[in-house]
Coordinates of C-alpha atoms in Angstrom, one line a residue:
Chain A
X1 CA 5.6 0.8 -4.1
X2 CA 5.2 4.5 -3.5
X3 CA 8.0 5.7 -5.8
X4 CA 9.3 4.9 -9.2
X5 CA 12.7 3.6 -8.2
X6 CA 14.7 4.7 -11.2
X7 CA 13.4 8.2 -12.0
X8 CA 12.8 9.7 -8.6
X9 CA 15.3 10.3 -5.8
X10 CA 14.8 8.1 -2.7
X11 CA 14.0 9.9 0.5
X12 CA 17.0 11.3 2.3
X13 CA 18.1 8.9 5.1
X14 CA 18.5 11.8 7.6
X15 CA 14.8 11.7 8.3
X16 CA 15.2 8.4 10.1
X17 CA 16.3 10.1 13.2
X18 CA 13.1 12.1 13.6
X19 CA 11.0 9.1 14.6
X20 CA 12.6 6.9 17.2
X21 CA 10.5 3.9 16.6
X22 CA 10.4 2.2 13.3
X23 CA 8.9 -1.1 12.2
X24 CA 10.7 -4.2 11.1
X25 CA 9.2 -7.3 9.5
X26 CA 7.5 -9.4 12.2
X27 CA 8.7 -13.0 12.6
X28 CA 6.4 -15.8 11.6
X29 CA 8.2 -19.0 12.7
X30 CA 6.7 -21.3 10.1
X31 CA 7.9 -19.0 7.3
X32 CA 11.3 -18.6 8.9
X33 CA 11.7 -22.4 8.7
X34 CA 10.7 -22.4 5.1
X35 CA 13.2 -19.7 4.4
X36 CA 16.1 -21.3 6.2
X37 CA 15.5 -24.8 4.8
X38 CA 14.6 -23.6 1.3
X39 CA 11.8 -26.1 1.3
X40 CA 8.2 -25.7 0.2
X41 CA 5.5 -24.6 2.6
X42 CA 4.0 -28.1 2.4
X43 CA 0.7 -28.3 0.7
X44 CA 0.4 -24.7 -0.3
X45 CA 3.3 -22.5 -1.4
X46 CA 6.7 -23.1 -3.0
X47 CA 9.6 -21.6 -1.1
X48 CA 10.0 -19.0 -3.8
X49 CA 6.4 -17.8 -3.3
X50 CA 6.9 -17.6 0.5
X51 CA 10.0 -15.5 -0.1
X52 CA 8.1 -13.2 -2.5
X53 CA 4.9 -13.0 -0.5
X54 CA 6.4 -12.4 2.9
X55 CA 10.1 -11.7 2.9
X56 CA 10.0 -9.4 -0.1
X57 CA 6.5 -7.9 -0.2
X58 CA 6.2 -7.8 3.6
X59 CA 9.5 -6.0 3.7
X60 CA 8.3 -3.6 1.0
X61 CA 5.2 -2.8 3.1
X62 CA 7.3 -2.3 6.2
X63 CA 9.6 0.1 4.4
X64 CA 6.6 2.0 2.9
X65 CA 5.0 2.2 6.4
X66 CA 8.2 3.6 7.9
X67 CA 8.7 6.1 5.2
X68 CA 5.1 7.4 5.5
X69 CA 5.4 7.6 9.3
X70 CA 8.6 9.6 9.0
X71 CA 7.0 12.0 6.5
X72 CA 4.0 12.4 8.8
X73 CA 6.1 12.8 12.0
X74 CA 8.1 15.5 10.3
X75 CA 4.9 17.6 9.9
X76 CA 2.9 16.7 13.0
X77 CA 3.2 15.4 16.6
X78 CA 1.2 12.3 16.4
X79 CA 1.5 9.8 19.2
X80 CA 4.3 7.4 18.3
X81 CA 2.7 4.1 19.0
X82 CA 4.4 1.1 17.7
X83 CA 1.3 -1.1 17.6
X84 CA -0.1 -1.6 14.1
X85 CA -3.7 -1.7 15.2
X86 CA -3.3 1.6 17.1
X87 CA -1.7 3.2 14.0
X88 CA -4.6 1.9 11.8
X89 CA -7.2 3.2 14.2
X90 CA -5.5 6.6 14.5
X91 CA -5.2 7.1 10.7
X92 CA -8.3 5.4 9.3
X93 CA -10.4 8.6 9.5
X94 CA -7.7 10.9 8.2
X95 CA -7.4 11.3 4.5
X96 CA -4.0 13.0 4.8
X97 CA -2.6 9.8 6.4
X98 CA -3.8 7.5 3.6
X99 CA -0.3 6.1 3.0
X100 CA 0.3 5.2 6.7
X101 CA -3.2 3.7 6.9
X102 CA -2.8 1.6 3.7
X103 CA 0.6 0.3 4.4
X104 CA -0.3 -0.5 8.0
X105 CA -3.4 -2.4 7.2
X106 CA -2.0 -4.2 4.3
X107 CA 0.8 -5.4 6.5
X108 CA -1.5 -6.3 9.3
X109 CA -3.8 -8.3 6.9
X110 CA -1.0 -10.1 5.3
X111 CA 0.5 -11.2 8.7
X112 CA -2.9 -12.2 10.0
X113 CA -3.5 -14.4 6.9
X114 CA -0.1 -16.1 7.0
X115 CA -0.3 -16.7 10.8
X116 CA -3.6 -18.5 10.2
X117 CA -1.8 -21.2 8.3
X118 CA 0.1 -24.4 9.1
X119 CA 1.8 -26.8 6.8
X120 CA -0.3 -29.7 5.5
X121 CA 1.1 -33.1 6.6
X122 CA -0.5 -35.0 3.7
X123 CA 1.5 -35.3 0.5
X124 CA 0.2 -32.6 -1.9
X125 CA 2.0 -31.9 -5.2
X126 CA 1.7 -28.3 -6.4
X127 CA 1.0 -28.0 -10.1
X128 CA -0.1 -25.4 -12.6
X129 CA -3.8 -25.6 -13.4
X130 CA -5.1 -25.6 -17.0
X131 CA -8.0 -23.9 -18.8
X132 CA -10.2 -27.0 -18.5
X133 CA -9.9 -26.8 -14.7
X134 CA -12.2 -23.8 -14.9
X135 CA -15.0 -26.2 -15.9
X136 CA -14.5 -28.4 -12.9
X137 CA -16.8 -28.5 -10.0
X138 CA -15.1 -27.7 -6.8
X139 CA -13.9 -30.7 -4.7
X140 CA -16.5 -31.6 -2.1
X141 CA -14.4 -34.1 -0.2
X142 CA -12.1 -32.3 2.3
X143 CA -10.2 -32.8 5.5
X144 CA -8.9 -30.5 8.2
X145 CA -12.2 -30.2 10.1
X146 CA -11.7 -28.2 13.4
X147 CA -11.2 -30.5 16.4
X148 CA -12.1 -27.9 19.0
X149 CA -15.7 -28.7 19.9
X150 CA -16.5 -25.1 20.9
X151 CA -15.4 -23.8 17.6
X152 CA -17.0 -26.5 15.6
X153 CA -20.4 -26.2 17.3
X154 CA -20.2 -22.4 16.9
X155 CA -19.5 -22.8 13.2
X156 CA -22.3 -25.2 12.8
X157 CA -24.8 -23.0 14.7
X158 CA -23.8 -20.0 12.6
X159 CA -23.5 -21.5 9.1
X160 CA -25.5 -24.7 9.3
X161 CA -22.7 -27.2 8.8
X162 CA -18.9 -27.3 8.2
X163 CA -19.6 -28.0 4.5
X164 CA -21.7 -24.9 4.1
X165 CA -19.2 -22.8 6.0
X166 CA -16.4 -24.1 3.8
X167 CA -18.3 -23.4 0.6
X168 CA -19.2 -19.9 1.7
X169 CA -15.7 -19.1 2.8
X170 CA -14.0 -20.4 -0.3
X171 CA -16.5 -19.0 -2.7
X172 CA -16.3 -15.6 -1.0
X173 CA -12.5 -15.7 -1.5
X174 CA -13.0 -16.8 -5.1
X175 CA -15.3 -13.9 -5.9
X176 CA -12.6 -11.4 -5.1
X177 CA -11.3 -10.2 -8.4
X178 CA -8.7 -7.6 -7.4
X179 CA -6.8 -7.6 -4.1
X180 CA -8.7 -8.7 -1.0
X181 CA -9.2 -11.1 1.9
X182 CA -12.1 -13.1 3.2
X183 CA -12.4 -13.1 7.0
X184 CA -14.2 -15.3 9.5
X185 CA -15.3 -12.8 12.2
X186 CA -17.1 -13.0 15.6
X187 CA -20.0 -10.6 15.5
X188 CA -21.3 -8.7 18.5
X189 CA -24.9 -8.0 19.0
X190 CA -26.2 -5.1 17.0
X191 CA -28.5 -3.7 19.6
X192 CA -26.2 -3.9 22.6
X193 CA -26.5 -0.2 23.2
X194 CA -30.2 -0.2 23.2
X195 CA -30.4 -3.3 25.4
X196 CA -28.0 -1.8 27.9
X197 CA -30.1 1.3 28.2
X198 CA -33.3 -0.6 28.9
X199 CA -33.6 -0.8 32.7
X200 CA -35.0 -4.3 32.9
X201 CA -31.9 -5.9 31.4
X202 CA -29.0 -3.7 32.6
X203 CA -27.1 -5.5 35.3
X204 CA -25.1 -3.2 37.4
X205 CA -21.4 -3.8 37.1
X206 CA -21.5 -5.5 33.7
X207 CA -18.5 -4.5 31.6
X208 CA -18.7 -2.6 28.4
X209 CA -17.1 -5.5 26.6
X210 CA -19.0 -6.5 23.5
X211 CA -21.0 -9.7 23.6
X212 CA -20.2 -12.1 20.8
X213 CA -22.9 -14.5 19.8
X214 CA -22.5 -15.1 16.0
X215 CA -19.8 -16.0 13.5
X216 CA -19.9 -14.4 10.1
X217 CA -18.0 -14.0 6.9
X218 CA -16.8 -10.7 5.6
X219 CA -14.7 -9.6 2.6
X220 CA -12.3 -6.7 2.6
X221 CA -10.7 -5.2 -0.5
X222 CA -7.2 -3.6 -0.9
X223 CA -6.3 -2.0 2.4
X224 CA -9.7 -2.5 4.0
X225 CA -10.0 -3.5 7.6
X226 CA -12.6 -5.8 9.2
X227 CA -13.7 -3.6 12.1
X228 CA -15.0 -0.7 10.2
X229 CA -17.0 0.6 13.1
X230 CA -13.7 2.6 13.3
X231 CA -14.6 4.3 10.1
X232 CA -18.3 3.8 9.3
X233 CA -20.5 6.8 8.8
X234 CA -17.8 9.0 7.3
X235 CA -19.7 9.7 4.1
X236 CA -22.9 10.1 6.1
X237 CA -21.3 12.5 8.5
X238 CA -20.0 14.7 5.6
X239 CA -23.5 14.7 4.2
X240 CA -25.1 15.7 7.4
X241 CA -22.5 18.4 7.9
X242 CA -23.3 19.7 4.5
X243 CA -27.0 19.7 5.1
X244 CA -26.6 21.3 8.5
X245 CA -24.6 24.1 6.9
X246 CA -27.3 24.6 4.3
X247 CA -30.0 24.7 6.9
X248 CA -28.0 27.2 8.9
X249 CA -27.8 29.4 5.9
X250 CA -31.6 29.5 5.6
X251 CA -31.9 29.8 9.3
X252 CA -34.1 26.8 9.9
X253 CA -32.1 24.6 12.2
X254 CA -34.2 21.6 13.3
X255 CA -33.4 18.8 15.6
X256 CA -33.4 15.2 14.2
X257 CA -35.8 12.6 15.4
X258 CA -35.1 10.2 18.2
X259 CA -35.0 7.4 15.7
X260 CA -32.3 9.1 13.7
X261 CA -30.2 9.6 16.7
X262 CA -30.7 6.0 17.6
X263 CA -29.7 4.9 14.1
X264 CA -26.6 6.9 14.2
X265 CA -25.4 5.3 17.4
X266 CA -26.6 1.8 16.5
X267 CA -23.4 0.7 14.9
X268 CA -21.1 2.4 17.5
X269 CA -20.5 -0.7 19.6
X270 CA -21.0 -3.2 16.8
X271 CA -17.8 -5.1 16.9
X272 CA -16.4 -7.6 14.3
X273 CA -13.5 -9.5 15.8
X274 CA -11.4 -11.3 13.1
X275 CA -10.4 -14.9 13.8
X276 CA -9.4 -16.2 10.4
X277 CA -8.3 -14.6 7.1
X278 CA -7.7 -16.0 3.7
X279 CA -6.0 -13.9 1.0
X280 CA -7.8 -14.2 -2.3
X281 CA -5.5 -11.9 -4.3
X282 CA -4.0 -13.2 -7.5
X283 CA -0.4 -12.9 -6.4
X284 CA -0.9 -15.7 -3.9
X285 CA -1.5 -18.3 -6.6
X286 CA -0.1 -17.0 -9.8
X287 CA 3.4 -18.4 -9.4
X288 CA 2.6 -21.9 -8.1
X289 CA -0.9 -22.6 -9.6
X290 CA -1.0 -20.3 -12.7
X291 CA -3.7 -18.0 -13.9
X292 CA -6.4 -20.8 -13.8
X293 CA -5.4 -22.1 -10.4
X294 CA -7.5 -20.1 -7.9
X295 CA -9.9 -22.9 -7.0
X296 CA -7.0 -25.4 -6.4
X297 CA -5.2 -22.8 -4.3
X298 CA -8.2 -22.1 -2.1
X299 CA -8.9 -25.8 -1.6
X300 CA -5.3 -26.2 -0.5
X301 CA -5.6 -23.2 1.8
X302 CA -8.5 -24.9 3.5
X303 CA -6.3 -27.9 4.3
X304 CA -3.7 -25.6 5.7
X305 CA -5.8 -23.6 8.1
X306 CA -4.4 -23.8 11.6
X307 CA -7.6 -24.2 13.7
X308 CA -5.6 -24.0 17.0
X309 CA -4.7 -20.4 16.1
X310 CA -8.3 -19.7 15.2
X311 CA -9.6 -21.1 18.5
X312 CA -7.1 -19.0 20.4
X313 CA -8.3 -15.9 18.7
X314 CA -12.0 -16.7 19.4
X315 CA -13.7 -14.6 22.0
X316 CA -15.9 -16.0 24.7
X317 CA -19.2 -17.1 23.1
X318 CA -22.4 -15.7 24.5
X319 CA -25.4 -17.7 23.6
X320 CA -28.5 -15.8 22.7
X321 CA -31.5 -16.3 25.0
X322 CA -33.6 -17.3 22.1
X323 CA -31.6 -19.9 20.3
X324 CA -32.4 -22.3 17.5
X325 CA -35.3 -24.6 18.5
Chain B
X1 CA -45.0 -14.0 -50.4
X2 CA -45.6 -16.2 -47.5
X3 CA -42.8 -18.4 -48.6
X4 CA -40.3 -15.5 -48.8
X5 CA -41.3 -14.4 -45.4
X6 CA -40.8 -17.8 -43.9
X7 CA -37.5 -18.2 -45.7
X8 CA -36.4 -14.8 -44.2
X9 CA -37.4 -16.0 -40.8
X10 CA -35.5 -19.2 -41.3
X11 CA -32.4 -17.3 -42.3
X12 CA -32.7 -15.0 -39.4
X13 CA -33.2 -17.9 -37.1
X14 CA -30.1 -19.6 -38.6
X15 CA -28.1 -16.5 -38.1
X16 CA -29.2 -16.1 -34.5
X17 CA -28.7 -19.7 -33.5
X18 CA -25.1 -19.6 -34.5
X19 CA -23.0 -20.2 -31.5
X20 CA -19.9 -18.3 -31.1
X21 CA -17.2 -18.2 -28.4
X22 CA -15.0 -15.4 -27.2
X23 CA -11.4 -16.1 -28.3
X24 CA -8.0 -14.5 -27.6
X25 CA -7.5 -11.9 -30.3
X26 CA -4.5 -12.2 -32.5
X27 CA -1.7 -9.7 -31.9
X28 CA 0.6 -8.3 -34.5
X29 CA 3.9 -10.3 -34.2
X30 CA 2.3 -12.7 -31.8
X31 CA 4.4 -15.7 -32.9
X32 CA 7.5 -13.7 -32.3
X33 CA 6.4 -12.7 -28.8
X34 CA 5.4 -16.3 -27.9
X35 CA 8.9 -17.5 -29.0
X36 CA 11.1 -14.7 -27.7
X37 CA 8.9 -12.6 -25.4
X38 CA 8.8 -8.8 -25.9
X39 CA 12.4 -7.5 -26.0
X40 CA 13.0 -5.2 -23.0
X41 CA 9.8 -6.1 -21.2
X42 CA 8.8 -9.8 -21.2
X43 CA 10.5 -13.2 -21.3
X44 CA 8.5 -15.8 -23.2
X45 CA 7.0 -17.1 -20.0
X46 CA 6.2 -13.6 -18.7
X47 CA 4.4 -12.9 -22.0
X48 CA 2.6 -16.1 -21.7
X49 CA 1.2 -15.3 -18.3
X50 CA 0.4 -11.7 -19.1
X51 CA -1.2 -12.3 -22.4
X52 CA -1.8 -15.9 -23.7
X53 CA -2.9 -17.4 -20.4
X54 CA -4.6 -14.4 -18.8
X55 CA -6.4 -13.3 -22.0
X56 CA -7.5 -16.9 -22.5
X57 CA -8.7 -17.0 -18.9
X58 CA -10.8 -13.8 -19.4
X59 CA -12.3 -14.8 -22.8
X60 CA -13.1 -18.3 -21.6
X61 CA -14.9 -16.9 -18.6
X62 CA -16.7 -14.5 -20.8
X63 CA -17.9 -17.3 -23.0
X64 CA -19.0 -19.3 -20.0
X65 CA -20.9 -16.4 -18.5
X66 CA -22.5 -15.1 -21.7
X67 CA -23.3 -18.4 -23.4
X68 CA -27.0 -18.4 -24.5
X69 CA -27.6 -14.8 -23.4
X70 CA -28.0 -11.6 -25.3
X71 CA -24.3 -10.9 -24.8
X72 CA -23.1 -14.0 -26.5
X73 CA -22.4 -12.4 -29.9
X74 CA -21.1 -9.1 -28.6
X75 CA -17.5 -8.0 -28.4
X76 CA -16.0 -7.4 -25.0
X77 CA -16.2 -3.7 -25.6
X78 CA -20.0 -3.9 -26.3
X79 CA -20.5 -6.2 -23.3
X80 CA -18.7 -3.9 -20.9
X81 CA -20.9 -1.0 -22.0
X82 CA -24.0 -3.1 -21.7
X83 CA -23.2 -4.5 -18.3
X84 CA -21.6 -1.4 -16.7
X85 CA -24.9 -0.3 -15.1
X86 CA -26.3 -3.8 -14.3
X87 CA -25.6 -4.5 -10.6
X88 CA -26.3 -8.2 -11.1
X89 CA -23.9 -8.5 -14.0
X90 CA -20.8 -7.1 -12.5
X91 CA -18.9 -10.4 -12.8
X92 CA -19.5 -10.3 -16.6
X93 CA -18.5 -6.7 -16.6
X94 CA -15.2 -7.7 -14.9
X95 CA -14.2 -10.2 -17.6
X96 CA -15.3 -8.0 -20.5
X97 CA -13.6 -4.9 -19.1
X98 CA -10.4 -6.7 -18.3
X99 CA -10.3 -8.5 -21.7
X100 CA -10.8 -5.2 -23.5
X101 CA -8.3 -3.3 -21.3
X102 CA -5.7 -6.0 -21.6
X103 CA -6.0 -6.2 -25.3
X104 CA -5.9 -2.4 -25.6
X105 CA -2.7 -2.2 -23.5
X106 CA -1.0 -5.1 -25.2
X107 CA -1.7 -3.7 -28.7
X108 CA 0.4 -0.7 -28.0
X109 CA 3.5 -2.7 -27.0
X110 CA 6.4 -3.7 -29.2
X111 CA 10.1 -4.7 -29.0
X112 CA 12.2 -2.0 -27.3
X113 CA 14.3 -1.4 -30.4
X114 CA 11.2 -1.0 -32.5
X115 CA 9.6 1.2 -29.9
X116 CA 12.6 3.5 -29.7
X117 CA 12.1 4.4 -33.3
X118 CA 8.7 5.8 -32.6
X119 CA 7.8 9.2 -31.1
X120 CA 4.6 10.7 -29.7
X121 CA 3.1 12.8 -32.4
X122 CA 3.2 16.6 -32.3
X123 CA -0.5 16.8 -32.0
X124 CA -0.3 14.6 -28.9
X125 CA 2.4 16.7 -27.2
X126 CA 0.6 19.9 -28.0
X127 CA -2.5 18.7 -26.3
X128 CA -0.5 17.5 -23.3
X129 CA 1.1 21.0 -23.1
X130 CA -2.4 22.3 -22.3
X131 CA -2.5 20.0 -19.2
X132 CA 0.8 21.4 -17.9
X133 CA 2.8 18.5 -19.3
X134 CA 5.5 20.3 -21.3
X135 CA 7.6 17.4 -22.4
X136 CA 7.8 13.6 -22.7
X137 CA 9.8 13.2 -19.5
X138 CA 7.2 15.0 -17.4
X139 CA 4.5 12.9 -19.1
X140 CA 6.3 9.7 -18.3
X141 CA 6.8 10.7 -14.7
X142 CA 3.2 11.7 -14.2
X143 CA 1.9 8.4 -15.6
X144 CA 4.4 6.1 -13.9
X145 CA 4.2 7.8 -10.6
X146 CA 0.4 7.5 -10.5
X147 CA 0.7 3.8 -11.6
X148 CA 3.4 3.1 -9.0
X149 CA 1.9 4.9 -6.1
X150 CA -1.5 3.3 -6.3
X151 CA -2.3 0.4 -4.0
X152 CA -3.9 -2.8 -5.4
X153 CA -4.7 -3.7 -8.9
X154 CA -5.7 -1.3 -11.7
X155 CA -5.0 0.7 -14.7
X156 CA -3.7 4.1 -15.6
X157 CA -5.2 5.7 -18.7
X158 CA -4.5 8.7 -20.8
X159 CA -8.0 9.6 -22.0
X160 CA -9.5 12.0 -24.5
X161 CA -12.5 13.9 -23.3
X162 CA -15.4 14.9 -25.6
X163 CA -13.9 18.4 -25.9
X164 CA -10.7 16.7 -27.2
X165 CA -8.6 17.6 -24.2
X166 CA -6.5 15.0 -22.5
X167 CA -6.6 13.8 -18.9
X168 CA -4.7 11.2 -16.9
X169 CA -7.1 8.8 -15.2
X170 CA -6.6 6.1 -12.7
X171 CA -9.0 3.1 -12.7
X172 CA -8.9 0.8 -9.8
X173 CA -9.3 -3.0 -10.3
X174 CA -11.4 -3.6 -13.5
X175 CA -12.5 0.0 -13.9
X176 CA -13.2 1.3 -17.4
X177 CA -12.5 4.7 -18.9
X178 CA -15.6 4.6 -21.1
X179 CA -18.3 5.3 -18.5
X180 CA -17.8 7.7 -15.6
X181 CA -19.7 5.7 -13.1
X182 CA -17.4 2.7 -13.6
X183 CA -14.1 4.6 -13.7
X184 CA -13.5 3.4 -10.1
X185 CA -11.0 6.1 -9.5
X186 CA -11.7 6.4 -5.8
X187 CA -10.4 4.1 -3.1
X188 CA -12.7 4.7 -0.1
X189 CA -10.6 2.6 2.3
X190 CA -9.3 4.9 5.0
X191 CA -10.2 8.5 5.4
X192 CA -12.7 10.1 3.0
X193 CA -11.9 13.7 2.3
X194 CA -14.2 16.4 1.1
X195 CA -13.0 16.2 -2.5
X196 CA -13.8 12.5 -2.7
X197 CA -17.2 13.2 -1.2
X198 CA -18.0 15.9 -3.7
X199 CA -16.8 13.7 -6.5
X200 CA -19.0 10.8 -5.3
X201 CA -22.0 13.2 -5.1
X202 CA -21.4 14.5 -8.6
X203 CA -21.3 10.9 -9.9
X204 CA -24.7 10.3 -8.3
X205 CA -26.1 13.3 -9.9
X206 CA -24.7 12.6 -13.4
X207 CA -25.8 9.0 -13.2
X208 CA -29.3 9.9 -12.2
X209 CA -29.6 12.3 -15.1
X210 CA -28.5 9.5 -17.5
X211 CA -25.6 11.6 -18.7
X212 CA -23.7 10.1 -21.6
X213 CA -20.0 9.6 -21.5
X214 CA -17.9 10.1 -24.7
X215 CA -14.5 9.6 -23.1
X216 CA -12.0 7.5 -25.1
X217 CA -8.7 6.0 -23.9
X218 CA -5.5 6.8 -25.8
X219 CA -2.9 5.0 -23.8
X220 CA -3.2 2.4 -21.0
X221 CA -0.8 1.2 -18.4
X222 CA -1.5 -2.2 -16.9
X223 CA -0.9 -2.3 -13.1
X224 CA -2.2 -5.8 -12.5
X225 CA 0.1 -8.2 -10.8
X226 CA -0.5 -10.7 -13.5
X227 CA 1.2 -8.5 -16.0
X228 CA 4.6 -8.5 -14.2
X229 CA 4.7 -11.1 -11.5
X230 CA 6.4 -13.7 -13.6
X231 CA 9.3 -11.6 -14.7
X232 CA 9.6 -9.0 -12.0
X233 CA 8.3 -10.7 -8.9
X234 CA 5.7 -9.3 -6.5
X235 CA 7.8 -6.3 -5.6
X236 CA 9.0 -5.5 -9.1
X237 CA 6.3 -3.1 -10.2
X238 CA 8.6 0.0 -10.5
X239 CA 11.1 -1.8 -12.8
X240 CA 8.2 -3.3 -14.8
X241 CA 6.7 0.2 -15.3
X242 CA 10.0 1.7 -16.5
X243 CA 10.4 -1.1 -19.0
X244 CA 6.7 -0.9 -20.1
X245 CA 7.2 2.8 -20.9
X246 CA 10.3 2.0 -23.1
X247 CA 8.3 -0.5 -25.1
X248 CA 5.3 1.7 -26.1
X249 CA 4.8 1.8 -29.8
X250 CA 3.8 5.5 -30.2
X251 CA 2.7 4.9 -33.8
X252 CA -0.3 3.0 -32.4
X253 CA -1.0 5.6 -29.7
X254 CA -0.8 8.5 -32.1
X255 CA -3.4 6.9 -34.3
X256 CA -5.9 6.6 -31.4
X257 CA -6.0 10.4 -31.1
X258 CA -8.8 12.3 -32.7
X259 CA -7.6 13.1 -36.2
X260 CA -8.7 16.4 -37.8

């Protein structure tokens, strides 16, 4: 993806030795089965799409990542972590590592999405949608409701009902025009920091772990990551830096207000923990459903969500003191 | 006098109340492409996905979203200009901009044997030389490398600025070359460097002062998955781009350049 294959020379293979860890395509057992049996991913993808989506595109992302890591390690001595999340966190603020960051997070997002899925046991025939399908109202009858009571009640408390959650989730995915994913995330309390500092509430010995009390839906585009507390405030910081420089020049350095300082740290411990991802990019449905098939694809994805996986990813729920009444 | 006025009003009303829908524009040699694909680039089914189906998808959506509104009778080009600044009409902008770009890019393609008979005009190459692009090979590499090295969907344009100089411009997703604030050249995922920050600021300043943009596209390269997935697969972008270049009808491109 990063080079025009025919016109430009490939990178010399000697560079491989300079970095002793390199990535390989992770194993997703359901997809391995699809590949070895040459059968469809039941209810969602043809075996050809699975091959293209994961075994070819996934491999391409892995190669791109390895290549950019080699290039970077040739010029600097970054820590050689082999954990994708570490790599993303280390490179997200560094424009010079845009390639590593992008390949890393694209791979992470793709894997996260595909691992959220299971085959649909019901008989579903994949077919190309037609122009008239654009005029259809979405299907309001659906199955695959989460069985886990904890997850279900948390979803209902956060979104009102499973129907409303499903509508919001699928419509958010449908609204993505380019590349992107919709995520279900557990959201930590915004004002943790401030609460912690207030003496009446701080309990000695409490951990710094974020407290999750709400589920929310977030879209990311291209190589975006959910937890952007990692990166947030970059533009703002550049602006402040610039202003500070200007003020120094005219020798009138002033301190900010307490509110400004508070606002700047407000998002520092705001955490979004992803528990479910759905890829809304065109490539996922073009081959099996055609240009008009996004709605059908998304409805089929819903039926294939593996709620067991989602439950396992879920953090401990902390109910707010003041709940619904 | 009263009667003439009322007749005039009646006529005007009749004209305004005419319903029209956005349709897929007719390409030169379209029947041939539908039957045989574009030689050297698309099979018939690849052409169908990239043009017939996708353009129908865009124009149909455009009709659905503009029906009964002021944009109903406008062309996609007019609609994209009208909606570019409207934050609540970005979904309409998407369909208009995509429909226009896709048509613009498809118009410049032809069978490989036909394309090989055409050359970029001398005027075009002379202008490119001012941008440190001495020959066609360098031009090809610049355009295709930018197209290939970008993540996600988008377009790469060769554009003519108001001073008649040429630039290569990358537009992410549904970005348009016609209006600077909707070029969408930046990807703000990952680290933001100072150059991007300065560029963002300058966009703000220009937009606030209502600056007009007279940039015009000369050549477009379609980097959307939909334009190659059928024939080249999800990982076939590089091969597609190389073939795309070989099928450019330079006679069409030459005519788009400002003529003295």
